[in-house]
PDB file of C-alpha atoms in Angstrom:
ATOM      1  CA  SER A   6     -20.664 -48.926  14.729  1.00 94.00           C
ATOM      2  CA  VAL A   7     -17.101 -48.282  13.651  1.00 95.00           C
ATOM      3  CA  ALA A   8     -18.039 -47.672  10.018  1.00 96.00           C
ATOM      4  CA  GLU A   9     -20.709 -45.130  10.966  1.00 96.00           C
ATOM      5  CA  ASP A  10     -18.306 -43.325  13.292  1.00 97.00           C
ATOM      6  CA  LYS A  11     -15.670 -43.198  10.562  1.00 97.00           C
ATOM      7  CA  ARG A  12     -18.228 -41.891   8.096  1.00 97.00           C
ATOM      8  CA  ARG A  13     -19.413 -39.229  10.571  1.00 97.00           C
ATOM      9  CA  ARG A  14     -15.838 -38.044  11.219  1.00 98.00           C
ATOM     10  CA  ASN A  15     -15.122 -37.973   7.491  1.00 98.00           C
ATOM     11  CA  THR A  16     -18.272 -35.943   6.845  1.00 98.00           C
ATOM     12  CA  ALA A  17     -17.276 -33.467   9.567  1.00 98.00           C
ATOM     13  CA  ALA A  18     -13.746 -33.201   8.174  1.00 98.00           C
ATOM     14  CA  SER A  19     -15.125 -32.564   4.697  1.00 98.00           C
ATOM     15  CA  ALA A  20     -17.395 -29.837   6.031  1.00 98.00           C
ATOM     16  CA  ARG A  21     -14.464 -28.168   7.825  1.00 98.00           C
ATOM     17  CA  PHE A  22     -12.379 -28.369   4.666  1.00 98.00           C
ATOM     18  CA  ARG A  23     -15.130 -26.758   2.572  1.00 98.00           C
ATOM     19  CA  LEU A  24     -15.549 -23.989   5.132  1.00 98.00           C
ATOM     20  CA  LYS A  25     -11.818 -23.243   5.253  1.00 98.00           C
ATOM     21  CA  LYS A  26     -11.656 -23.290   1.454  1.00 98.00           C
ATOM     22  CA  LYS A  27     -14.518 -20.800   1.228  1.00 98.00           C
ATOM     23  CA  GLU A  28     -12.825 -18.531   3.808  1.00 98.00           C
ATOM     24  CA  ARG A  29      -9.568 -18.652   1.820  1.00 98.00           C
ATOM     25  CA  GLU A  30     -11.444 -17.764  -1.385  1.00 98.00           C
ATOM     26  CA  ILE A  31     -13.156 -14.807   0.308  1.00 98.00           C
ATOM     27  CA  ALA A  32      -9.827 -13.583   1.694  1.00 98.00           C
ATOM     28  CA  LEU A  33      -8.231 -13.834  -1.755  1.00 98.00           C
ATOM     29  CA  GLU A  34     -11.146 -11.985  -3.371  1.00 98.00           C
ATOM     30  CA  ASN A  35     -10.832  -9.196  -0.788  1.00 98.00           C
ATOM     31  CA  ASN A  36      -7.104  -9.022  -1.424  1.00 98.00           C
ATOM     32  CA  VAL A  37      -7.726  -8.748  -5.167  1.00 98.00           C
ATOM     33  CA  LYS A  38     -10.186  -5.881  -4.622  1.00 98.00           C
ATOM     34  CA  GLU A  39      -7.712  -4.037  -2.397  1.00 98.00           C
ATOM     35  CA  LEU A  40      -4.902  -4.505  -4.898  1.00 98.00           C
ATOM     36  CA  GLU A  41      -7.095  -3.357  -7.801  1.00 98.00           C
ATOM     37  CA  ALA A  42      -8.003  -0.216  -5.852  1.00 98.00           C
ATOM     38  CA  ARG A  43      -4.309   0.389  -5.098  1.00 98.00           C
ATOM     39  CA  VAL A  44      -3.381  -0.063  -8.771  1.00 98.00           C
ATOM     40  CA  SER A  45      -6.093   2.389  -9.795  1.00 98.00           C
ATOM     41  CA  ALA A  46      -4.872   4.980  -7.281  1.00 98.00           C
ATOM     42  CA  LEU A  47      -1.266   4.533  -8.412  1.00 98.00           C
ATOM     43  CA  GLU A  48      -2.264   4.875 -12.081  1.00 98.00           C
ATOM     44  CA  LYS A  49      -4.049   8.157 -11.307  1.00 98.00           C
ATOM     45  CA  GLU A  50      -1.035   9.386  -9.354  1.00 98.00           C
ATOM     46  CA  CYS A  51       1.251   8.407 -12.233  1.00 98.00           C
ATOM     47  CA  GLU A  52      -0.909  10.306 -14.741  1.00 98.00           C
ATOM     48  CA  GLY A  53      -0.796  13.403 -12.547  1.00 98.00           C
ATOM     49  CA  LEU A  54       2.964  13.173 -12.151  1.00 98.00           C
ATOM     50  CA  GLU A  55       3.431  12.711 -15.892  1.00 98.00           C
ATOM     51  CA  ARG A  56       1.292  15.799 -16.513  1.00 98.00           C
ATOM     52  CA  GLU A  57       3.298  17.776 -13.949  1.00 98.00           C
ATOM     53  CA  ASN A  58       6.558  16.529 -15.454  1.00 97.00           C
ATOM     54  CA  GLY A  59       5.474  17.670 -18.922  1.00 95.00           C
ATOM     55  CA  TRP A  60       4.469  21.052 -17.565  1.00 95.00           C
ATOM     56  CA  LEU A  61       7.793  21.466 -15.764  1.00 95.00           C
ATOM     57  CA  ARG A  62       9.722  20.393 -18.856  1.00 94.00           C
ATOM     58  CA  GLY A  63       7.823  23.027 -20.800  1.00 93.00           C
ATOM     59  CA  LEU A  64       8.789  25.659 -18.240  1.00 93.00           C
ATOM     60  CA  VAL A  65      12.438  24.623 -18.339  1.00 92.00           C
ATOM     61  CA  ALA A  66      12.433  24.547 -22.140  1.00 88.00           C
ATOM     62  CA  GLY A  67      10.804  27.976 -22.222  1.00 85.00           C
ATOM     63  CA  VAL A  68      13.300  29.468 -19.777  1.00 82.00           C
ATOM     64  CA  THR A  69      16.364  27.937 -21.442  1.00 79.00           C
ATOM     65  CA  GLY A  70      15.034  28.851 -24.895  1.00 73.00           C
ATOM     66  CA  ALA A  71      14.468  32.464 -23.836  1.00 63.00           C
ATOM     67  CA  VAL A  72      17.913  32.752 -22.259  1.00 58.00           C
ATOM     68  CA  GLN A  73      19.701  31.563 -25.388  1.00 55.00           C
TER      69      GLN A  73
END
């Protein structure tokens, strides 16, 4: 009947919606993991650059201090 057909189509639409929602959630979770990994790598790079900067500043301070 018409009511059963409508109900069947609605059930199918709901199932498609749930599937798409789950796929979106998985994609977002993967994106979060990738971004967290990128942040971690950038933080490590930043720490290394800060260490190098401090070392270079020490060299410059040592050279300019010795010259004066």
